[in-house]
Amino acid sequence: MNTSLLWFGNNLRVSDNEALHFASKADRLIAVYFFDPRHYKIGPFGFKKTERFRAKFLLETVQQLQKRLKTLNISLLVYPEQPENRIPELVERFQIDTIYLQKEWTSEEATVLANVKRKVPENIQFHETFDQFLFHPEDIPFDAYEKIPQVFTVFRKKCEKHCEVRPCFDAPQPFPIDNLVEETPKIPTLEELGFSHFEMDQRSAFPFKGGEDEALERLQHYFWDTKKLAFYKKTRNGLVGTDYSSKFSPWLANGSISAGTIYWEVNRFEKEIKKNQDTYWLIFELIWRDYFKYVSLKHGNQIFKIDGILGNDYDWHNNKAAQHDWINGQTDDDFVNANMIELKETGWMSNRGRQNVASYWSKHLQQDWRIGASYFEAMLIDYDVHSNWGNWMYNSGVGNNPRNRTFNTKRQAEMYDPNGKFQRLWLQHSLF
Ligand code: FAD
């Protein structure tokens, strides 16, 4: 009899999950998720690596995953511990021979895996799957990651021409009931992760819960119930409300939904309802998401360095008063302030807002862009290492932006918030 361990990371779903698909071929399967204490510590720029918004969303996600796996008679063990301190014990206790996990390459994740490998017997097999991409790394038309183009458009056009999105994996058949382990795995509370209970701000543009069911409900709403997908390109630069854009990013970031599931559903929508520029544009944006993953595969830890991937040597500052004002929405720019207050109160900010506040921080104030990126890392519900650091580099003049422009935030406010509705929502002071 062979026993596998499925070590969940940012692939917290049952459908279209390659690791689960292959792990389910074992006679016996145990699953595990770690709330790694290192993810809740203060990082090098003074912010917690995970703040309360993402912590709550993640707890909801794991609770739901545990329920979904239970219907397949798979137990999800959950530990508020470092994986390297617990996996060796699990390997021994359950006589595990193979460990399945999503492949990660950023340095912190790679170090954890190396630690685990060092602590388990040498004959344990590790199977790592790329479950986070739209275009699978084995299918892209470049010989090596070093050959990934420095310009997005070149990357996109080549992939669109030469690469097919793979079909989705079905959820596996349920295991026999005796696959379940006896202990009832307890998921930590928000308080145990170091946060106080809170209610989401009523004004939030992202009032949703974590979990695979919610991700699929959101897709059903955005595509099929309201047909908003057919207008996506026209509304995607919006600032207020739940439906100006898909809001898929938090579920995509922790893997409660796959990019492939969204892709194939857009395809179905195009066949059954409507195919236009707007439906294509959602795929276009998913390719951006892939691109930043390939950029980090190509450049490794360079994406966290002050000179970025261009090696541009700017004169960066680290002014504490400027940091305080930016974070708390007290700069001289009301559009920036409204966006920053939205982030602080809800863990969400629109794409238009993110570009403006990032440009204001790193280009206008010339503050160390990594401070901004680290603050986003803490606060965002949808934090994704590649999208966050890649976009920050892009907006700070050290990444893949061929134009390297500075946003005119006043002009942006006039264009995207002409009546001041968004600024009124978050600022509530006499100006509006
Ligand atoms: P939609 O407009 O509906 O787009 C659909 C999907 O396409 C998104 O869910 C996302 O997965 C992808 N996408 C869209 N725009 C981008 C983009 N510019 N880069 C990469 N993927 C994109 N996105 C994250 O998921 N996590 C982050 O940590 C993150 N940090 C960012 C930091 C900065 C400074 C900037 C400018 C952008 C950042 N983004 C990040 C990208 C983008 O702002 C969000 O993906 C988007 O706003 C999420 O809203 P949505 O799901 O409604 O997007």
PDB file of N, CA and C in Angstrom, residues 46-114:
ATOM      1  N   GLY A  46       9.176  46.727   8.488  1.00  0.00           N
ATOM      2  CA  GLY A  46       8.382  47.103   9.655  1.00  0.00           C
ATOM      3  C   GLY A  46       6.899  46.768   9.565  1.00  0.00           C
ATOM      4  N   PHE A  47       6.476  46.097   8.506  1.00  0.00           N
ATOM      5  CA  PHE A  47       5.068  45.696   8.394  1.00  0.00           C
ATOM      6  C   PHE A  47       4.945  44.201   8.621  1.00  0.00           C
ATOM      7  N   LYS A  48       3.771  43.792   9.172  1.00  0.00           N
ATOM      8  CA  LYS A  48       3.512  42.355   9.257  1.00  0.00           C
ATOM      9  C   LYS A  48       3.466  41.787   7.846  1.00  0.00           C
ATOM     10  N   LYS A  49       3.914  40.576   7.649  1.00  0.00           N
ATOM     11  CA  LYS A  49       3.863  40.024   6.292  1.00  0.00           C
ATOM     12  C   LYS A  49       2.420  39.775   5.849  1.00  0.00           C
ATOM     13  N   THR A  50       1.571  39.448   6.812  1.00  0.00           N
ATOM     14  CA  THR A  50       0.142  39.263   6.503  1.00  0.00           C
ATOM     15  C   THR A  50      -0.659  40.054   7.530  1.00  0.00           C
ATOM     16  N   GLU A  51      -1.526  40.926   7.062  1.00  0.00           N
ATOM     17  CA  GLU A  51      -2.418  41.644   7.986  1.00  0.00           C
ATOM     18  C   GLU A  51      -3.779  40.949   8.055  1.00  0.00           C
ATOM     19  N   ARG A  52      -4.686  41.538   8.843  1.00  0.00           N
ATOM     20  CA  ARG A  52      -5.922  40.844   9.205  1.00  0.00           C
ATOM     21  C   ARG A  52      -6.830  40.505   8.027  1.00  0.00           C
ATOM     22  N   PHE A  53      -6.823  41.332   6.975  1.00  0.00           N
ATOM     23  CA  PHE A  53      -7.780  41.083   5.882  1.00  0.00           C
ATOM     24  C   PHE A  53      -7.474  39.764   5.168  1.00  0.00           C
ATOM     25  N   ARG A  54      -6.196  39.578   4.845  1.00  0.00           N
ATOM     26  CA  ARG A  54      -5.847  38.330   4.148  1.00  0.00           C
ATOM     27  C   ARG A  54      -5.891  37.140   5.097  1.00  0.00           C
ATOM     28  N   ALA A  55      -5.553  37.378   6.362  1.00  0.00           N
ATOM     29  CA  ALA A  55      -5.594  36.275   7.333  1.00  0.00           C
ATOM     30  C   ALA A  55      -7.017  35.721   7.437  1.00  0.00           C
ATOM     31  N   LYS A  56      -8.007  36.618   7.504  1.00  0.00           N
ATOM     32  CA  LYS A  56      -9.406  36.194   7.628  1.00  0.00           C
ATOM     33  C   LYS A  56      -9.841  35.447   6.361  1.00  0.00           C
ATOM     34  N   PHE A  57      -9.483  36.000   5.239  1.00  0.00           N
ATOM     35  CA  PHE A  57      -9.851  35.387   3.949  1.00  0.00           C
ATOM     36  C   PHE A  57      -9.235  33.982   3.830  1.00  0.00           C
ATOM     37  N   LEU A  58      -8.009  33.866   4.295  1.00  0.00           N
ATOM     38  CA  LEU A  58      -7.316  32.580   4.227  1.00  0.00           C
ATOM     39  C   LEU A  58      -7.959  31.551   5.160  1.00  0.00           C
ATOM     40  N   LEU A  59      -8.334  31.993   6.350  1.00  0.00           N
ATOM     41  CA  LEU A  59      -9.008  31.076   7.286  1.00  0.00           C
ATOM     42  C   LEU A  59     -10.306  30.546   6.671  1.00  0.00           C
ATOM     43  N   GLU A  60     -11.067  31.447   6.072  1.00  0.00           N
ATOM     44  CA  GLU A  60     -12.325  31.020   5.432  1.00  0.00           C
ATOM     45  C   GLU A  60     -12.042  30.025   4.304  1.00  0.00           C
ATOM     46  N   THR A  61     -10.976  30.292   3.588  1.00  0.00           N
ATOM     47  CA  THR A  61     -10.609  29.425   2.467  1.00  0.00           C
ATOM     48  C   THR A  61     -10.256  28.015   2.950  1.00  0.00           C
ATOM     49  N   VAL A  62      -9.451  27.962   4.005  1.00  0.00           N
ATOM     50  CA  VAL A  62      -8.996  26.650   4.497  1.00  0.00           C
ATOM     51  C   VAL A  62     -10.168  25.881   5.132  1.00  0.00           C
ATOM     52  N   GLN A  63     -11.045  26.610   5.817  1.00  0.00           N
ATOM     53  CA  GLN A  63     -12.230  25.943   6.383  1.00  0.00           C
ATOM     54  C   GLN A  63     -13.032  25.261   5.273  1.00  0.00           C
ATOM     55  N   GLN A  64     -13.196  25.985   4.187  1.00  0.00           N
ATOM     56  CA  GLN A  64     -13.987  25.417   3.105  1.00  0.00           C
ATOM     57  C   GLN A  64     -13.279  24.269   2.403  1.00  0.00           C
ATOM     58  N   LEU A  65     -11.981  24.413   2.252  1.00  0.00           N
ATOM     59  CA  LEU A  65     -11.212  23.322   1.628  1.00  0.00           C
ATOM     60  C   LEU A  65     -11.335  22.057   2.461  1.00  0.00           C
ATOM     61  N   GLN A  66     -11.264  22.238   3.766  1.00  0.00           N
ATOM     62  CA  GLN A  66     -11.364  21.064   4.645  1.00  0.00           C
ATOM     63  C   GLN A  66     -12.706  20.348   4.446  1.00  0.00           C
ATOM     64  N   LYS A  67     -13.768  21.144   4.327  1.00  0.00           N
ATOM     65  CA  LYS A  67     -15.104  20.549   4.099  1.00  0.00           C
ATOM     66  C   LYS A  67     -15.174  19.853   2.750  1.00  0.00           C
ATOM     67  N   ARG A  68     -14.659  20.509   1.744  1.00  0.00           N
ATOM     68  CA  ARG A  68     -14.695  19.920   0.397  1.00  0.00           C
ATOM     69  C   ARG A  68     -13.911  18.618   0.343  1.00  0.00           C
ATOM     70  N   LEU A  69     -12.752  18.607   0.988  1.00  0.00           N
ATOM     71  CA  LEU A  69     -11.930  17.388   0.971  1.00  0.00           C
ATOM     72  C   LEU A  69     -12.623  16.272   1.748  1.00  0.00           C
ATOM     73  N   LYS A  70     -13.321  16.659   2.798  1.00  0.00           N
ATOM     74  CA  LYS A  70     -14.040  15.648   3.606  1.00  0.00           C
ATOM     75  C   LYS A  70     -15.052  14.899   2.733  1.00  0.00           C
ATOM     76  N   THR A  71     -15.688  15.589   1.793  1.00  0.00           N
ATOM     77  CA  THR A  71     -16.651  14.904   0.914  1.00  0.00           C
ATOM     78  C   THR A  71     -15.944  13.879   0.024  1.00  0.00           C
ATOM     79  N   LEU A  72     -14.629  14.021  -0.101  1.00  0.00           N
ATOM     80  CA  LEU A  72     -13.841  13.036  -0.867  1.00  0.00           C
ATOM     81  C   LEU A  72     -13.152  12.045   0.070  1.00  0.00           C
ATOM     82  N   ASN A  73     -13.532  12.106   1.352  1.00  0.00           N
ATOM     83  CA  ASN A  73     -12.918  11.267   2.387  1.00  0.00           C
ATOM     84  C   ASN A  73     -11.405  11.476   2.495  1.00  0.00           C
ATOM     85  N   ILE A  74     -11.021  12.742   2.336  1.00  0.00           N
ATOM     86  CA  ILE A  74      -9.607  13.102   2.547  1.00  0.00           C
ATOM     87  C   ILE A  74      -9.566  14.045   3.749  1.00  0.00           C
ATOM     88  N   SER A  75      -8.721  13.740   4.731  1.00  0.00           N
ATOM     89  CA  SER A  75      -8.582  14.608   5.911  1.00  0.00           C
ATOM     90  C   SER A  75      -7.581  15.712   5.608  1.00  0.00           C
ATOM     91  N   LEU A  76      -7.962  16.944   5.931  1.00  0.00           N
ATOM     92  CA  LEU A  76      -6.992  18.042   5.840  1.00  0.00           C
ATOM     93  C   LEU A  76      -6.497  18.345   7.249  1.00  0.00           C
ATOM     94  N   LEU A  77      -5.258  17.988   7.524  1.00  0.00           N
ATOM     95  CA  LEU A  77      -4.636  18.336   8.807  1.00  0.00           C
ATOM     96  C   LEU A  77      -4.173  19.789   8.722  1.00  0.00           C
ATOM     97  N   VAL A  78      -4.315  20.508   9.820  1.00  0.00           N
ATOM     98  CA  VAL A  78      -3.945  21.924   9.803  1.00  0.00           C
ATOM     99  C   VAL A  78      -3.081  22.219  11.028  1.00  0.00           C
ATOM    100  N   TYR A  79      -1.932  22.854  10.803  1.00  0.00           N
ATOM    101  CA  TYR A  79      -1.018  23.156  11.915  1.00  0.00           C
ATOM    102  C   TYR A  79      -0.565  24.607  11.858  1.00  0.00           C
ATOM    103  N   PRO A  80      -0.575  25.290  13.000  1.00  0.00           N
ATOM    104  CA  PRO A  80      -0.008  26.645  13.039  1.00  0.00           C
ATOM    105  C   PRO A  80       1.499  26.557  13.294  1.00  0.00           C
ATOM    106  N   GLU A  81       2.198  25.864  12.443  1.00  0.00           N
ATOM    107  CA  GLU A  81       3.618  25.537  12.665  1.00  0.00           C
ATOM    108  C   GLU A  81       4.417  25.688  11.380  1.00  0.00           C
ATOM    109  N   GLN A  82       5.733  25.621  11.514  1.00  0.00           N
ATOM    110  CA  GLN A  82       6.595  25.594  10.333  1.00  0.00           C
ATOM    111  C   GLN A  82       6.546  24.195   9.740  1.00  0.00           C
ATOM    112  N   PRO A  83       6.370  24.084   8.420  1.00  0.00           N
ATOM    113  CA  PRO A  83       6.273  22.763   7.798  1.00  0.00           C
ATOM    114  C   PRO A  83       7.445  21.841   8.149  1.00  0.00           C
ATOM    115  N   GLU A  84       8.645  22.406   8.207  1.00  0.00           N
ATOM    116  CA  GLU A  84       9.819  21.556   8.440  1.00  0.00           C
ATOM    117  C   GLU A  84       9.824  20.949   9.842  1.00  0.00           C
ATOM    118  N   ASN A  85       9.009  21.540  10.748  1.00  0.00           N
ATOM    119  CA  ASN A  85       8.946  20.982  12.102  1.00  0.00           C
ATOM    120  C   ASN A  85       7.892  19.885  12.225  1.00  0.00           C
ATOM    121  N   ARG A  86       7.017  19.740  11.276  1.00  0.00           N
ATOM    122  CA  ARG A  86       5.921  18.779  11.404  1.00  0.00           C
ATOM    123  C   ARG A  86       5.942  17.682  10.329  1.00  0.00           C
ATOM    124  N   ILE A  87       6.362  18.010   9.105  1.00  0.00           N
ATOM    125  CA  ILE A  87       6.273  17.006   8.035  1.00  0.00           C
ATOM    126  C   ILE A  87       7.070  15.733   8.350  1.00  0.00           C
ATOM    127  N   PRO A  88       8.281  15.828   8.910  1.00  0.00           N
ATOM    128  CA  PRO A  88       9.005  14.582   9.215  1.00  0.00           C
ATOM    129  C   PRO A  88       8.190  13.651  10.119  1.00  0.00           C
ATOM    130  N   GLU A  89       7.482  14.224  11.081  1.00  0.00           N
ATOM    131  CA  GLU A  89       6.661  13.404  11.986  1.00  0.00           C
ATOM    132  C   GLU A  89       5.496  12.758  11.224  1.00  0.00           C
ATOM    133  N   LEU A  90       4.876  13.520  10.316  1.00  0.00           N
ATOM    134  CA  LEU A  90       3.759  12.974   9.528  1.00  0.00           C
ATOM    135  C   LEU A  90       4.244  11.842   8.624  1.00  0.00           C
ATOM    136  N   VAL A  91       5.411  12.050   8.054  1.00  0.00           N
ATOM    137  CA  VAL A  91       5.983  11.026   7.149  1.00  0.00           C
ATOM    138  C   VAL A  91       6.146   9.714   7.901  1.00  0.00           C
ATOM    139  N   GLU A  92       6.634   9.833   9.112  1.00  0.00           N
ATOM    140  CA  GLU A  92       6.870   8.617   9.892  1.00  0.00           C
ATOM    141  C   GLU A  92       5.550   7.994  10.379  1.00  0.00           C
ATOM    142  N   ARG A  93       4.672   8.851  10.891  1.00  0.00           N
ATOM    143  CA  ARG A  93       3.426   8.342  11.476  1.00  0.00           C
ATOM    144  C   ARG A  93       2.558   7.642  10.427  1.00  0.00           C
ATOM    145  N   PHE A  94       2.458   8.229   9.227  1.00  0.00           N
ATOM    146  CA  PHE A  94       1.560   7.657   8.212  1.00  0.00           C
ATOM    147  C   PHE A  94       2.299   6.825   7.158  1.00  0.00           C
ATOM    148  N   GLN A  95       3.592   6.623   7.372  1.00  0.00           N
ATOM    149  CA  GLN A  95       4.384   5.838   6.409  1.00  0.00           C
ATOM    150  C   GLN A  95       4.252   6.405   4.989  1.00  0.00           C
ATOM    151  N   ILE A  96       4.443   7.700   4.899  1.00  0.00           N
ATOM    152  CA  ILE A  96       4.275   8.386   3.602  1.00  0.00           C
ATOM    153  C   ILE A  96       5.475   8.120   2.705  1.00  0.00           C
ATOM    154  N   ASP A  97       5.193   7.879   1.410  1.00  0.00           N
ATOM    155  CA  ASP A  97       6.319   7.681   0.492  1.00  0.00           C
ATOM    156  C   ASP A  97       6.451   8.820  -0.527  1.00  0.00           C
ATOM    157  N   THR A  98       5.340   9.554  -0.771  1.00  0.00           N
ATOM    158  CA  THR A  98       5.397  10.601  -1.783  1.00  0.00           C
ATOM    159  C   THR A  98       4.704  11.867  -1.276  1.00  0.00           C
ATOM    160  N   ILE A  99       5.311  13.012  -1.555  1.00  0.00           N
ATOM    161  CA  ILE A  99       4.727  14.289  -1.149  1.00  0.00           C
ATOM    162  C   ILE A  99       4.440  15.119  -2.404  1.00  0.00           C
ATOM    163  N   TYR A 100       3.189  15.552  -2.530  1.00  0.00           N
ATOM    164  CA  TYR A 100       2.777  16.385  -3.663  1.00  0.00           C
ATOM    165  C   TYR A 100       2.602  17.825  -3.197  1.00  0.00           C
ATOM    166  N   LEU A 101       3.044  18.763  -4.017  1.00  0.00           N
ATOM    167  CA  LEU A 101       2.861  20.175  -3.681  1.00  0.00           C
ATOM    168  C   LEU A 101       2.959  21.034  -4.929  1.00  0.00           C
ATOM    169  N   GLN A 102       2.409  22.250  -4.814  1.00  0.00           N
ATOM    170  CA  GLN A 102       2.561  23.206  -5.922  1.00  0.00           C
ATOM    171  C   GLN A 102       3.985  23.734  -5.913  1.00  0.00           C
ATOM    172  N   LYS A 103       4.569  23.842  -7.100  1.00  0.00           N
ATOM    173  CA  LYS A 103       5.949  24.327  -7.166  1.00  0.00           C
ATOM    174  C   LYS A 103       6.002  25.843  -6.954  1.00  0.00           C
ATOM    175  N   GLU A 104       6.870  26.259  -6.047  1.00  0.00           N
ATOM    176  CA  GLU A 104       7.132  27.688  -5.832  1.00  0.00           C
ATOM    177  C   GLU A 104       8.632  27.892  -6.006  1.00  0.00           C
ATOM    178  N   TRP A 105       9.032  29.074  -6.414  1.00  0.00           N
ATOM    179  CA  TRP A 105      10.457  29.301  -6.661  1.00  0.00           C
ATOM    180  C   TRP A 105      11.004  30.523  -5.936  1.00  0.00           C
ATOM    181  N   THR A 106      10.106  31.341  -5.345  1.00  0.00           N
ATOM    182  CA  THR A 106      10.638  32.504  -4.624  1.00  0.00           C
ATOM    183  C   THR A 106      11.378  32.020  -3.377  1.00  0.00           C
ATOM    184  N   SER A 107      12.348  32.803  -2.936  1.00  0.00           N
ATOM    185  CA  SER A 107      13.377  32.282  -2.031  1.00  0.00           C
ATOM    186  C   SER A 107      12.827  31.736  -0.705  1.00  0.00           C
ATOM    187  N   GLU A 108      11.844  32.420  -0.108  1.00  0.00           N
ATOM    188  CA  GLU A 108      11.370  31.942   1.200  1.00  0.00           C
ATOM    189  C   GLU A 108      10.744  30.553   1.076  1.00  0.00           C
ATOM    190  N   GLU A 109       9.931  30.365   0.055  1.00  0.00           N
ATOM    191  CA  GLU A 109       9.272  29.071  -0.144  1.00  0.00           C
ATOM    192  C   GLU A 109      10.295  27.988  -0.486  1.00  0.00           C
ATOM    193  N   ALA A 110      11.261  28.353  -1.318  1.00  0.00           N
ATOM    194  CA  ALA A 110      12.283  27.373  -1.723  1.00  0.00           C
ATOM    195  C   ALA A 110      13.102  26.935  -0.502  1.00  0.00           C
ATOM    196  N   THR A 111      13.359  27.862   0.412  1.00  0.00           N
ATOM    197  CA  THR A 111      14.130  27.518   1.611  1.00  0.00           C
ATOM    198  C   THR A 111      13.350  26.544   2.496  1.00  0.00           C
ATOM    199  N   VAL A 112      12.052  26.783   2.641  1.00  0.00           N
ATOM    200  CA  VAL A 112      11.236  25.889   3.465  1.00  0.00           C
ATOM    201  C   VAL A 112      11.269  24.468   2.888  1.00  0.00           C
ATOM    202  N   LEU A 113      11.101  24.371   1.574  1.00  0.00           N
ATOM    203  CA  LEU A 113      11.109  23.038   0.954  1.00  0.00           C
ATOM    204  C   LEU A 113      12.475  22.359   1.141  1.00  0.00           C
ATOM    205  N   ALA A 114      13.530  23.133   0.976  1.00  0.00           N
ATOM    206  CA  ALA A 114      14.875  22.553   1.164  1.00  0.00           C
ATOM    207  C   ALA A 114      15.026  22.053   2.602  1.00  0.00           C
TER     208      ALA A 114
END
